Amino acid sequence: MRKVSREQAMNPDEAKRVCLLFVEASFPESLNVIHRCIPVARELERYGFQCKVIYRPDIATILRTGVKHRVIIFRRYVYPWSFLLSILFRLLGKLVVLDIDDSVFVPTPGIRARWLYAPIFWVLTILTILSSSAIIVGSHFLKEFASRYNRRVFLMPTPVDTSLFYPRKSPEKTEPILGWFAATDSHFEFLKQIKDSLIR
Protein backbone atom coordinates (compact mmCIF):
# COMPACT_ATOMS: atom_id res chain seq x y z
CA MET A 1 0.00 0.00 0.00
CA ARG A 2 1.20 3.56 -0.56
CA LYS A 3 3.04 5.32 2.23
CA VAL A 4 1.14 8.08 4.01
CA SER A 5 2.92 11.20 5.18
CA ARG A 6 2.52 12.55 8.69
CA GLU A 7 0.35 15.37 7.34
CA GLN A 8 -1.91 12.96 5.44
CA ALA A 9 -2.23 10.49 8.30
CA MET A 10 -5.42 10.48 10.34
CA ASN A 11 -4.96 11.98 13.79
CA PRO A 12 -5.52 9.62 16.78
CA ASP A 13 -8.82 11.23 17.83
CA GLU A 14 -10.25 10.87 14.34
CA ALA A 15 -8.96 7.28 14.06
CA LYS A 16 -10.74 6.30 17.28
CA ARG A 17 -14.06 7.17 15.64
CA VAL A 18 -13.35 4.75 12.77
CA CYS A 19 -14.58 1.24 13.62
CA LEU A 20 -13.43 -1.54 11.31
CA LEU A 21 -15.16 -4.90 11.11
CA PHE A 22 -13.22 -7.88 9.73
CA VAL A 23 -15.59 -10.56 8.41
CA GLU A 24 -13.43 -13.67 8.46
CA ALA A 25 -14.56 -16.81 6.63
CA SER A 26 -12.07 -19.05 8.46
CA PHE A 27 -11.68 -20.29 12.02
CA PRO A 28 -9.50 -18.32 14.51
CA GLU A 29 -6.73 -20.95 14.33
CA SER A 30 -6.53 -20.97 10.51
CA LEU A 31 -3.34 -19.85 8.77
CA ASN A 32 -5.10 -16.98 7.00
CA VAL A 33 -6.22 -15.54 10.31
CA ILE A 34 -2.89 -16.04 12.10
CA HIS A 35 -0.68 -14.65 9.35
CA ARG A 36 -2.85 -11.95 7.78
CA CYS A 37 -6.07 -10.95 9.53
CA ILE A 38 -4.87 -10.62 13.13
CA PRO A 39 -1.50 -8.93 12.37
CA VAL A 40 -3.24 -6.32 10.20
CA ALA A 41 -5.93 -5.67 12.80
CA ARG A 42 -3.32 -5.29 15.55
CA GLU A 43 -1.27 -2.88 13.45
CA LEU A 44 -4.34 -0.75 12.74
CA GLU A 45 -5.16 -0.67 16.45
CA ARG A 46 -1.66 0.70 17.10
CA TYR A 47 -2.72 3.71 15.04
CA GLY A 48 -5.89 4.20 17.09
CA PHE A 49 -8.46 2.39 14.97
CA GLN A 50 -11.05 0.20 16.64
CA CYS A 51 -11.04 -3.28 15.10
CA LYS A 52 -13.36 -6.22 15.58
CA VAL A 53 -13.06 -9.66 13.97
CA ILE A 54 -16.00 -12.03 13.60
CA TYR A 55 -15.33 -15.62 12.52
CA ARG A 56 -17.54 -17.64 10.20
CA PRO A 57 -20.60 -15.51 11.03
CA ASP A 58 -24.08 -16.06 9.63
CA ILE A 59 -25.74 -13.33 7.59
CA ALA A 60 -27.74 -12.02 10.57
CA THR A 61 -24.56 -11.52 12.59
CA ILE A 62 -22.86 -9.72 9.69
CA LEU A 63 -25.81 -7.36 9.25
CA ARG A 64 -26.27 -6.74 12.98
CA THR A 65 -22.57 -6.08 13.57
CA GLY A 66 -21.87 -4.33 10.28
CA VAL A 67 -24.30 -1.45 10.84
CA LYS A 68 -22.25 -0.44 13.91
CA HIS A 69 -19.01 -0.10 11.92
CA ARG A 70 -17.84 2.45 9.39
CA VAL A 71 -15.64 0.06 7.41
CA ILE A 72 -16.44 -3.60 6.66
CA ILE A 73 -13.55 -5.75 5.47
CA PHE A 74 -14.54 -9.05 3.89
CA ARG A 75 -11.60 -11.40 4.22
CA ARG A 76 -11.11 -13.61 1.18
CA TYR A 77 -14.11 -15.14 -0.55
CA VAL A 78 -16.65 -15.09 2.29
CA TYR A 79 -20.04 -16.17 1.03
CA PRO A 80 -21.76 -16.67 -2.33
CA TRP A 81 -23.81 -13.56 -1.57
CA SER A 82 -20.95 -11.30 -0.42
CA PHE A 83 -21.58 -8.92 -3.31
CA LEU A 84 -25.18 -8.42 -2.15
CA LEU A 85 -23.93 -7.52 1.34
CA SER A 86 -21.39 -5.15 -0.23
CA ILE A 87 -24.11 -3.36 -2.16
CA LEU A 88 -26.35 -3.13 0.92
CA PHE A 89 -23.61 -1.76 3.19
CA ARG A 90 -22.55 0.77 0.58
CA LEU A 91 -26.15 1.97 0.29
CA LEU A 92 -25.98 2.50 4.06
CA GLY A 93 -22.94 4.70 3.60
CA LYS A 94 -20.33 2.15 4.69
CA LEU A 95 -16.96 1.52 3.10
CA VAL A 96 -16.62 -2.09 1.97
CA VAL A 97 -13.18 -3.59 1.39
CA LEU A 98 -12.43 -7.03 -0.04
CA ASP A 99 -9.12 -8.54 1.10
CA ILE A 100 -7.93 -11.50 -0.97
CA ASP A 101 -4.57 -13.22 -0.60
CA ASP A 102 -5.37 -16.28 -2.72
CA SER A 103 -6.84 -17.09 -6.11
CA VAL A 104 -10.30 -17.39 -4.55
CA PHE A 105 -11.88 -17.50 -8.00
CA VAL A 106 -10.31 -20.94 -8.62
CA PRO A 107 -11.92 -24.00 -6.95
CA THR A 108 -9.66 -25.99 -4.63
CA PRO A 109 -8.03 -29.03 -6.31
CA GLY A 110 -9.88 -32.24 -5.61
CA ILE A 111 -13.32 -30.63 -5.38
CA ARG A 112 -16.03 -32.61 -7.13
CA ALA A 113 -17.53 -31.21 -10.31
CA ARG A 114 -14.86 -28.51 -10.66
CA TRP A 115 -16.09 -27.90 -14.19
CA LEU A 116 -19.41 -26.76 -12.67
CA TYR A 117 -18.06 -24.72 -9.76
CA ALA A 118 -15.23 -22.97 -11.65
CA PRO A 119 -17.43 -20.49 -13.58
CA ILE A 120 -19.58 -19.89 -10.48
CA PHE A 121 -16.50 -19.05 -8.35
CA TRP A 122 -15.23 -16.79 -11.13
CA VAL A 123 -18.48 -14.81 -11.54
CA LEU A 124 -19.15 -14.41 -7.80
CA THR A 125 -15.61 -13.16 -7.18
CA ILE A 126 -15.90 -10.60 -9.97
CA LEU A 127 -19.29 -9.40 -8.66
CA THR A 128 -17.81 -8.95 -5.18
CA ILE A 129 -14.84 -7.01 -6.60
CA LEU A 130 -17.17 -4.79 -8.63
CA SER A 131 -19.41 -4.03 -5.64
CA SER A 132 -16.59 -3.22 -3.20
CA SER A 133 -15.28 0.26 -2.38
CA ALA A 134 -11.68 -0.99 -2.59
CA ILE A 135 -9.69 -4.19 -2.92
CA ILE A 136 -6.60 -5.30 -0.99
CA VAL A 137 -4.58 -8.08 -2.60
CA GLY A 138 -1.64 -10.20 -1.51
CA SER A 139 0.24 -10.53 -4.82
CA HIS A 140 0.93 -8.81 -8.13
CA PHE A 141 -1.03 -11.54 -9.93
CA LEU A 142 -4.12 -10.81 -7.82
CA LYS A 143 -3.65 -7.08 -8.31
CA GLU A 144 -3.63 -7.54 -12.08
CA PHE A 145 -6.80 -9.65 -11.89
CA ALA A 146 -8.73 -7.31 -9.54
CA SER A 147 -7.68 -4.16 -11.41
CA ARG A 148 -9.75 -5.29 -14.38
CA TYR A 149 -12.94 -4.80 -12.36
CA ASN A 150 -12.10 -2.16 -9.73
CA ARG A 151 -9.87 0.92 -9.98
CA ARG A 152 -9.05 1.04 -6.26
CA VAL A 153 -6.75 -1.95 -5.78
CA PHE A 154 -3.92 -1.92 -3.24
CA LEU A 155 -1.09 -4.43 -2.92
CA MET A 156 -0.39 -5.66 0.61
CA PRO A 157 1.67 -8.85 0.82
CA THR A 158 0.89 -11.03 3.82
CA PRO A 159 3.00 -9.64 6.69
CA VAL A 160 5.72 -11.63 8.42
CA ASP A 161 6.23 -11.33 12.18
CA THR A 162 10.00 -10.76 12.27
CA SER A 163 10.08 -11.41 16.02
CA LEU A 164 9.13 -15.02 15.22
CA PHE A 165 10.70 -15.54 11.79
CA TYR A 166 14.20 -14.28 11.06
CA PRO A 167 17.32 -15.43 9.14
CA ARG A 168 19.35 -18.08 10.93
CA LYS A 169 22.74 -16.84 12.07
CA SER A 170 25.17 -19.52 11.01
CA PRO A 171 28.80 -19.08 10.00
CA GLU A 172 28.90 -22.18 7.84
CA LYS A 173 27.54 -22.16 4.31
CA THR A 174 24.46 -24.36 4.04
CA GLU A 175 22.00 -25.27 1.33
CA PRO A 176 18.93 -23.02 1.23
CA ILE A 177 15.86 -24.26 3.08
CA LEU A 178 12.41 -23.50 1.68
CA GLY A 179 9.31 -23.50 3.85
CA TRP A 180 5.82 -24.37 2.65
CA PHE A 181 2.52 -24.17 4.46
CA ALA A 182 -1.01 -24.67 3.22
CA ALA A 183 -4.50 -24.71 4.64
CA THR A 184 -5.31 -28.25 3.49
CA ASP A 185 -3.44 -31.16 1.91
CA SER A 186 -5.28 -30.43 -1.35
CA HIS A 187 -2.88 -27.49 -1.82
CA PHE A 188 0.01 -29.90 -2.38
CA GLU A 189 -1.25 -30.08 -5.96
CA PHE A 190 0.11 -26.55 -6.40
CA LEU A 191 3.46 -27.55 -4.93
CA LYS A 192 3.72 -30.44 -7.39
CA GLN A 193 3.32 -27.98 -10.27
CA ILE A 194 6.61 -26.26 -9.38
CA LYS A 195 8.49 -29.38 -8.26
CA ASP A 196 10.87 -29.45 -11.25
CA SER A 197 11.68 -25.76 -10.87
CA LEU A 198 12.46 -26.20 -7.18
CA ILE A 199 14.74 -29.16 -7.91
CA ARG A 200 16.66 -27.10 -10.48
PDB file of C-alpha atoms in Angstrom:
ATOM      1  CA  MET A   1       0.000   0.000   0.000  1.00  0.00           C
ATOM      2  CA  ARG A   2       1.198   3.561  -0.559  1.00  0.00           C
ATOM      3  CA  LYS A   3       3.036   5.315   2.226  1.00  0.00           C
ATOM      4  CA  VAL A   4       1.136   8.081   4.011  1.00  0.00           C
ATOM      5  CA  SER A   5       2.917  11.204   5.176  1.00  0.00           C
ATOM      6  CA  ARG A   6       2.522  12.553   8.693  1.00  0.00           C
ATOM      7  CA  GLU A   7       0.350  15.374   7.337  1.00  0.00           C
ATOM      8  CA  GLN A   8      -1.909  12.960   5.441  1.00  0.00           C
ATOM      9  CA  ALA A   9      -2.233  10.491   8.297  1.00  0.00           C
ATOM     10  CA  MET A  10      -5.424  10.483  10.339  1.00  0.00           C
ATOM     11  CA  ASN A  11      -4.964  11.978  13.789  1.00  0.00           C
ATOM     12  CA  PRO A  12      -5.522   9.619  16.784  1.00  0.00           C
ATOM     13  CA  ASP A  13      -8.823  11.226  17.834  1.00  0.00           C
ATOM     14  CA  GLU A  14     -10.254  10.867  14.342  1.00  0.00           C
ATOM     15  CA  ALA A  15      -8.961   7.284  14.057  1.00  0.00           C
ATOM     16  CA  LYS A  16     -10.739   6.304  17.283  1.00  0.00           C
ATOM     17  CA  ARG A  17     -14.056   7.166  15.636  1.00  0.00           C
ATOM     18  CA  VAL A  18     -13.351   4.746  12.769  1.00  0.00           C
ATOM     19  CA  CYS A  19     -14.576   1.239  13.618  1.00  0.00           C
ATOM     20  CA  LEU A  20     -13.429  -1.539  11.312  1.00  0.00           C
ATOM     21  CA  LEU A  21     -15.165  -4.904  11.114  1.00  0.00           C
ATOM     22  CA  PHE A  22     -13.221  -7.877   9.731  1.00  0.00           C
ATOM     23  CA  VAL A  23     -15.595 -10.556   8.412  1.00  0.00           C
ATOM     24  CA  GLU A  24     -13.431 -13.672   8.462  1.00  0.00           C
ATOM     25  CA  ALA A  25     -14.559 -16.812   6.630  1.00  0.00           C
ATOM     26  CA  SER A  26     -12.075 -19.047   8.461  1.00  0.00           C
ATOM     27  CA  PHE A  27     -11.676 -20.294  12.017  1.00  0.00           C
ATOM     28  CA  PRO A  28      -9.500 -18.323  14.511  1.00  0.00           C
ATOM     29  CA  GLU A  29      -6.732 -20.945  14.326  1.00  0.00           C
ATOM     30  CA  SER A  30      -6.529 -20.973  10.509  1.00  0.00           C
ATOM     31  CA  LEU A  31      -3.342 -19.847   8.773  1.00  0.00           C
ATOM     32  CA  ASN A  32      -5.105 -16.983   6.996  1.00  0.00           C
ATOM     33  CA  VAL A  33      -6.220 -15.541  10.310  1.00  0.00           C
ATOM     34  CA  ILE A  34      -2.885 -16.035  12.104  1.00  0.00           C
ATOM     35  CA  HIS A  35      -0.679 -14.655   9.346  1.00  0.00           C
ATOM     36  CA  ARG A  36      -2.851 -11.946   7.784  1.00  0.00           C
ATOM     37  CA  CYS A  37      -6.066 -10.948   9.525  1.00  0.00           C
ATOM     38  CA  ILE A  38      -4.868 -10.623  13.133  1.00  0.00           C
ATOM     39  CA  PRO A  39      -1.496  -8.926  12.372  1.00  0.00           C
ATOM     40  CA  VAL A  40      -3.237  -6.324  10.196  1.00  0.00           C
ATOM     41  CA  ALA A  41      -5.933  -5.667  12.800  1.00  0.00           C
ATOM     42  CA  ARG A  42      -3.322  -5.285  15.548  1.00  0.00           C
ATOM     43  CA  GLU A  43      -1.269  -2.876  13.455  1.00  0.00           C
ATOM     44  CA  LEU A  44      -4.336  -0.747  12.739  1.00  0.00           C
ATOM     45  CA  GLU A  45      -5.160  -0.674  16.454  1.00  0.00           C
ATOM     46  CA  ARG A  46      -1.663   0.695  17.105  1.00  0.00           C
ATOM     47  CA  TYR A  47      -2.715   3.715  15.042  1.00  0.00           C
ATOM     48  CA  GLY A  48      -5.886   4.198  17.087  1.00  0.00           C
ATOM     49  CA  PHE A  49      -8.458   2.393  14.968  1.00  0.00           C
ATOM     50  CA  GLN A  50     -11.052   0.197  16.643  1.00  0.00           C
ATOM     51  CA  CYS A  51     -11.042  -3.283  15.098  1.00  0.00           C
ATOM     52  CA  LYS A  52     -13.360  -6.221  15.584  1.00  0.00           C
ATOM     53  CA  VAL A  53     -13.059  -9.662  13.969  1.00  0.00           C
ATOM     54  CA  ILE A  54     -16.003 -12.032  13.599  1.00  0.00           C
ATOM     55  CA  TYR A  55     -15.327 -15.624  12.524  1.00  0.00           C
ATOM     56  CA  ARG A  56     -17.542 -17.637  10.199  1.00  0.00           C
ATOM     57  CA  PRO A  57     -20.598 -15.513  11.026  1.00  0.00           C
ATOM     58  CA  ASP A  58     -24.075 -16.058   9.630  1.00  0.00           C
ATOM     59  CA  ILE A  59     -25.740 -13.334   7.593  1.00  0.00           C
ATOM     60  CA  ALA A  60     -27.743 -12.022  10.572  1.00  0.00           C
ATOM     61  CA  THR A  61     -24.558 -11.517  12.591  1.00  0.00           C
ATOM     62  CA  ILE A  62     -22.858  -9.724   9.693  1.00  0.00           C
ATOM     63  CA  LEU A  63     -25.808  -7.361   9.248  1.00  0.00           C
ATOM     64  CA  ARG A  64     -26.267  -6.737  12.982  1.00  0.00           C
ATOM     65  CA  THR A  65     -22.573  -6.078  13.569  1.00  0.00           C
ATOM     66  CA  GLY A  66     -21.872  -4.329  10.278  1.00  0.00           C
ATOM     67  CA  VAL A  67     -24.300  -1.449  10.836  1.00  0.00           C
ATOM     68  CA  LYS A  68     -22.248  -0.438  13.907  1.00  0.00           C
ATOM     69  CA  HIS A  69     -19.012  -0.103  11.921  1.00  0.00           C
ATOM     70  CA  ARG A  70     -17.841   2.451   9.392  1.00  0.00           C
ATOM     71  CA  VAL A  71     -15.641   0.058   7.409  1.00  0.00           C
ATOM     72  CA  ILE A  72     -16.444  -3.598   6.661  1.00  0.00           C
ATOM     73  CA  ILE A  73     -13.552  -5.750   5.467  1.00  0.00           C
ATOM     74  CA  PHE A  74     -14.540  -9.049   3.885  1.00  0.00           C
ATOM     75  CA  ARG A  75     -11.598 -11.404   4.225  1.00  0.00           C
ATOM     76  CA  ARG A  76     -11.115 -13.614   1.182  1.00  0.00           C
ATOM     77  CA  TYR A  77     -14.114 -15.138  -0.547  1.00  0.00           C
ATOM     78  CA  VAL A  78     -16.648 -15.087   2.292  1.00  0.00           C
ATOM     79  CA  TYR A  79     -20.045 -16.171   1.034  1.00  0.00           C
ATOM     80  CA  PRO A  80     -21.758 -16.665  -2.329  1.00  0.00           C
ATOM     81  CA  TRP A  81     -23.815 -13.556  -1.570  1.00  0.00           C
ATOM     82  CA  SER A  82     -20.952 -11.305  -0.417  1.00  0.00           C
ATOM     83  CA  PHE A  83     -21.577  -8.923  -3.307  1.00  0.00           C
ATOM     84  CA  LEU A  84     -25.181  -8.423  -2.146  1.00  0.00           C
ATOM     85  CA  LEU A  85     -23.934  -7.517   1.338  1.00  0.00           C
ATOM     86  CA  SER A  86     -21.393  -5.155  -0.232  1.00  0.00           C
ATOM     87  CA  ILE A  87     -24.114  -3.364  -2.159  1.00  0.00           C
ATOM     88  CA  LEU A  88     -26.351  -3.127   0.924  1.00  0.00           C
ATOM     89  CA  PHE A  89     -23.612  -1.763   3.191  1.00  0.00           C
ATOM     90  CA  ARG A  90     -22.548   0.773   0.580  1.00  0.00           C
ATOM     91  CA  LEU A  91     -26.151   1.973   0.292  1.00  0.00           C
ATOM     92  CA  LEU A  92     -25.985   2.497   4.063  1.00  0.00           C
ATOM     93  CA  GLY A  93     -22.935   4.705   3.598  1.00  0.00           C
ATOM     94  CA  LYS A  94     -20.328   2.153   4.692  1.00  0.00           C
ATOM     95  CA  LEU A  95     -16.961   1.522   3.100  1.00  0.00           C
ATOM     96  CA  VAL A  96     -16.624  -2.093   1.973  1.00  0.00           C
ATOM     97  CA  VAL A  97     -13.180  -3.587   1.391  1.00  0.00           C
ATOM     98  CA  LEU A  98     -12.430  -7.027  -0.044  1.00  0.00           C
ATOM     99  CA  ASP A  99      -9.124  -8.541   1.101  1.00  0.00           C
ATOM    100  CA  ILE A 100      -7.927 -11.499  -0.965  1.00  0.00           C
ATOM    101  CA  ASP A 101      -4.569 -13.221  -0.601  1.00  0.00           C
ATOM    102  CA  ASP A 102      -5.374 -16.276  -2.717  1.00  0.00           C
ATOM    103  CA  SER A 103      -6.840 -17.088  -6.107  1.00  0.00           C
ATOM    104  CA  VAL A 104     -10.297 -17.393  -4.547  1.00  0.00           C
ATOM    105  CA  PHE A 105     -11.881 -17.499  -7.999  1.00  0.00           C
ATOM    106  CA  VAL A 106     -10.314 -20.936  -8.616  1.00  0.00           C
ATOM    107  CA  PRO A 107     -11.921 -24.001  -6.952  1.00  0.00           C
ATOM    108  CA  THR A 108      -9.656 -25.994  -4.633  1.00  0.00           C
ATOM    109  CA  PRO A 109      -8.028 -29.030  -6.311  1.00  0.00           C
ATOM    110  CA  GLY A 110      -9.879 -32.238  -5.607  1.00  0.00           C
ATOM    111  CA  ILE A 111     -13.320 -30.626  -5.384  1.00  0.00           C
ATOM    112  CA  ARG A 112     -16.031 -32.613  -7.129  1.00  0.00           C
ATOM    113  CA  ALA A 113     -17.532 -31.205 -10.314  1.00  0.00           C
ATOM    114  CA  ARG A 114     -14.861 -28.514 -10.661  1.00  0.00           C
ATOM    115  CA  TRP A 115     -16.091 -27.896 -14.187  1.00  0.00           C
ATOM    116  CA  LEU A 116     -19.408 -26.762 -12.674  1.00  0.00           C
ATOM    117  CA  TYR A 117     -18.057 -24.716  -9.763  1.00  0.00           C
ATOM    118  CA  ALA A 118     -15.230 -22.972 -11.654  1.00  0.00           C
ATOM    119  CA  PRO A 119     -17.432 -20.490 -13.581  1.00  0.00           C
ATOM    120  CA  ILE A 120     -19.577 -19.887 -10.482  1.00  0.00           C
ATOM    121  CA  PHE A 121     -16.500 -19.047  -8.349  1.00  0.00           C
ATOM    122  CA  TRP A 122     -15.233 -16.790 -11.126  1.00  0.00           C
ATOM    123  CA  VAL A 123     -18.479 -14.813 -11.543  1.00  0.00           C
ATOM    124  CA  LEU A 124     -19.151 -14.407  -7.801  1.00  0.00           C
ATOM    125  CA  THR A 125     -15.613 -13.164  -7.176  1.00  0.00           C
ATOM    126  CA  ILE A 126     -15.903 -10.595  -9.966  1.00  0.00           C
ATOM    127  CA  LEU A 127     -19.292  -9.403  -8.656  1.00  0.00           C
ATOM    128  CA  THR A 128     -17.810  -8.954  -5.179  1.00  0.00           C
ATOM    129  CA  ILE A 129     -14.843  -7.012  -6.597  1.00  0.00           C
ATOM    130  CA  LEU A 130     -17.172  -4.795  -8.632  1.00  0.00           C
ATOM    131  CA  SER A 131     -19.408  -4.029  -5.642  1.00  0.00           C
ATOM    132  CA  SER A 132     -16.586  -3.225  -3.198  1.00  0.00           C
ATOM    133  CA  SER A 133     -15.279   0.258  -2.381  1.00  0.00           C
ATOM    134  CA  ALA A 134     -11.685  -0.987  -2.594  1.00  0.00           C
ATOM    135  CA  ILE A 135      -9.694  -4.194  -2.920  1.00  0.00           C
ATOM    136  CA  ILE A 136      -6.599  -5.302  -0.986  1.00  0.00           C
ATOM    137  CA  VAL A 137      -4.579  -8.078  -2.603  1.00  0.00           C
ATOM    138  CA  GLY A 138      -1.640 -10.201  -1.511  1.00  0.00           C
ATOM    139  CA  SER A 139       0.243 -10.528  -4.817  1.00  0.00           C
ATOM    140  CA  HIS A 140       0.931  -8.814  -8.132  1.00  0.00           C
ATOM    141  CA  PHE A 141      -1.029 -11.538  -9.928  1.00  0.00           C
ATOM    142  CA  LEU A 142      -4.125 -10.811  -7.823  1.00  0.00           C
ATOM    143  CA  LYS A 143      -3.654  -7.077  -8.314  1.00  0.00           C
ATOM    144  CA  GLU A 144      -3.630  -7.544 -12.081  1.00  0.00           C
ATOM    145  CA  PHE A 145      -6.802  -9.646 -11.888  1.00  0.00           C
ATOM    146  CA  ALA A 146      -8.727  -7.314  -9.535  1.00  0.00           C
ATOM    147  CA  SER A 147      -7.679  -4.159 -11.413  1.00  0.00           C
ATOM    148  CA  ARG A 148      -9.749  -5.292 -14.384  1.00  0.00           C
ATOM    149  CA  TYR A 149     -12.936  -4.802 -12.358  1.00  0.00           C
ATOM    150  CA  ASN A 150     -12.099  -2.157  -9.729  1.00  0.00           C
ATOM    151  CA  ARG A 151      -9.868   0.918  -9.981  1.00  0.00           C
ATOM    152  CA  ARG A 152      -9.052   1.042  -6.261  1.00  0.00           C
ATOM    153  CA  VAL A 153      -6.754  -1.947  -5.782  1.00  0.00           C
ATOM    154  CA  PHE A 154      -3.923  -1.924  -3.236  1.00  0.00           C
ATOM    155  CA  LEU A 155      -1.094  -4.429  -2.924  1.00  0.00           C
ATOM    156  CA  MET A 156      -0.392  -5.655   0.614  1.00  0.00           C
ATOM    157  CA  PRO A 157       1.671  -8.855   0.815  1.00  0.00           C
ATOM    158  CA  THR A 158       0.887 -11.030   3.817  1.00  0.00           C
ATOM    159  CA  PRO A 159       3.000  -9.638   6.690  1.00  0.00           C
ATOM    160  CA  VAL A 160       5.719 -11.632   8.422  1.00  0.00           C
ATOM    161  CA  ASP A 161       6.233 -11.329  12.179  1.00  0.00           C
ATOM    162  CA  THR A 162       9.995 -10.760  12.272  1.00  0.00           C
ATOM    163  CA  SER A 163      10.083 -11.413  16.016  1.00  0.00           C
ATOM    164  CA  LEU A 164       9.134 -15.024  15.217  1.00  0.00           C
ATOM    165  CA  PHE A 165      10.700 -15.541  11.789  1.00  0.00           C
ATOM    166  CA  TYR A 166      14.202 -14.281  11.064  1.00  0.00           C
ATOM    167  CA  PRO A 167      17.322 -15.431   9.143  1.00  0.00           C
ATOM    168  CA  ARG A 168      19.353 -18.076  10.934  1.00  0.00           C
ATOM    169  CA  LYS A 169      22.741 -16.841  12.075  1.00  0.00           C
ATOM    170  CA  SER A 170      25.170 -19.519  11.011  1.00  0.00           C
ATOM    171  CA  PRO A 171      28.803 -19.079   9.999  1.00  0.00           C
ATOM    172  CA  GLU A 172      28.901 -22.184   7.841  1.00  0.00           C
ATOM    173  CA  LYS A 173      27.535 -22.159   4.312  1.00  0.00           C
ATOM    174  CA  THR A 174      24.463 -24.358   4.041  1.00  0.00           C
ATOM    175  CA  GLU A 175      22.004 -25.266   1.332  1.00  0.00           C
ATOM    176  CA  PRO A 176      18.930 -23.021   1.230  1.00  0.00           C
ATOM    177  CA  ILE A 177      15.856 -24.259   3.083  1.00  0.00           C
ATOM    178  CA  LEU A 178      12.407 -23.498   1.681  1.00  0.00           C
ATOM    179  CA  GLY A 179       9.310 -23.498   3.847  1.00  0.00           C
ATOM    180  CA  TRP A 180       5.821 -24.374   2.648  1.00  0.00           C
ATOM    181  CA  PHE A 181       2.518 -24.167   4.463  1.00  0.00           C
ATOM    182  CA  ALA A 182      -1.011 -24.671   3.217  1.00  0.00           C
ATOM    183  CA  ALA A 183      -4.504 -24.712   4.645  1.00  0.00           C
ATOM    184  CA  THR A 184      -5.313 -28.248   3.492  1.00  0.00           C
ATOM    185  CA  ASP A 185      -3.443 -31.162   1.913  1.00  0.00           C
ATOM    186  CA  SER A 186      -5.280 -30.433  -1.353  1.00  0.00           C
ATOM    187  CA  HIS A 187      -2.880 -27.495  -1.822  1.00  0.00           C
ATOM    188  CA  PHE A 188       0.007 -29.897  -2.382  1.00  0.00           C
ATOM    189  CA  GLU A 189      -1.253 -30.078  -5.959  1.00  0.00           C
ATOM    190  CA  PHE A 190       0.106 -26.546  -6.395  1.00  0.00           C
ATOM    191  CA  LEU A 191       3.465 -27.550  -4.934  1.00  0.00           C
ATOM    192  CA  LYS A 192       3.716 -30.439  -7.392  1.00  0.00           C
ATOM    193  CA  GLN A 193       3.323 -27.982 -10.272  1.00  0.00           C
ATOM    194  CA  ILE A 194       6.613 -26.262  -9.377  1.00  0.00           C
ATOM    195  CA  LYS A 195       8.489 -29.381  -8.263  1.00  0.00           C
ATOM    196  CA  ASP A 196      10.866 -29.453 -11.247  1.00  0.00           C
ATOM    197  CA  SER A 197      11.685 -25.758 -10.873  1.00  0.00           C
ATOM    198  CA  LEU A 198      12.459 -26.205  -7.185  1.00  0.00           C
ATOM    199  CA  ILE A 199      14.736 -29.157  -7.911  1.00  0.00           C
ATOM    200  CA  ARG A 200      16.659 -27.101 -10.485  1.00  0.00           C
TER     201      ARG A 200
END
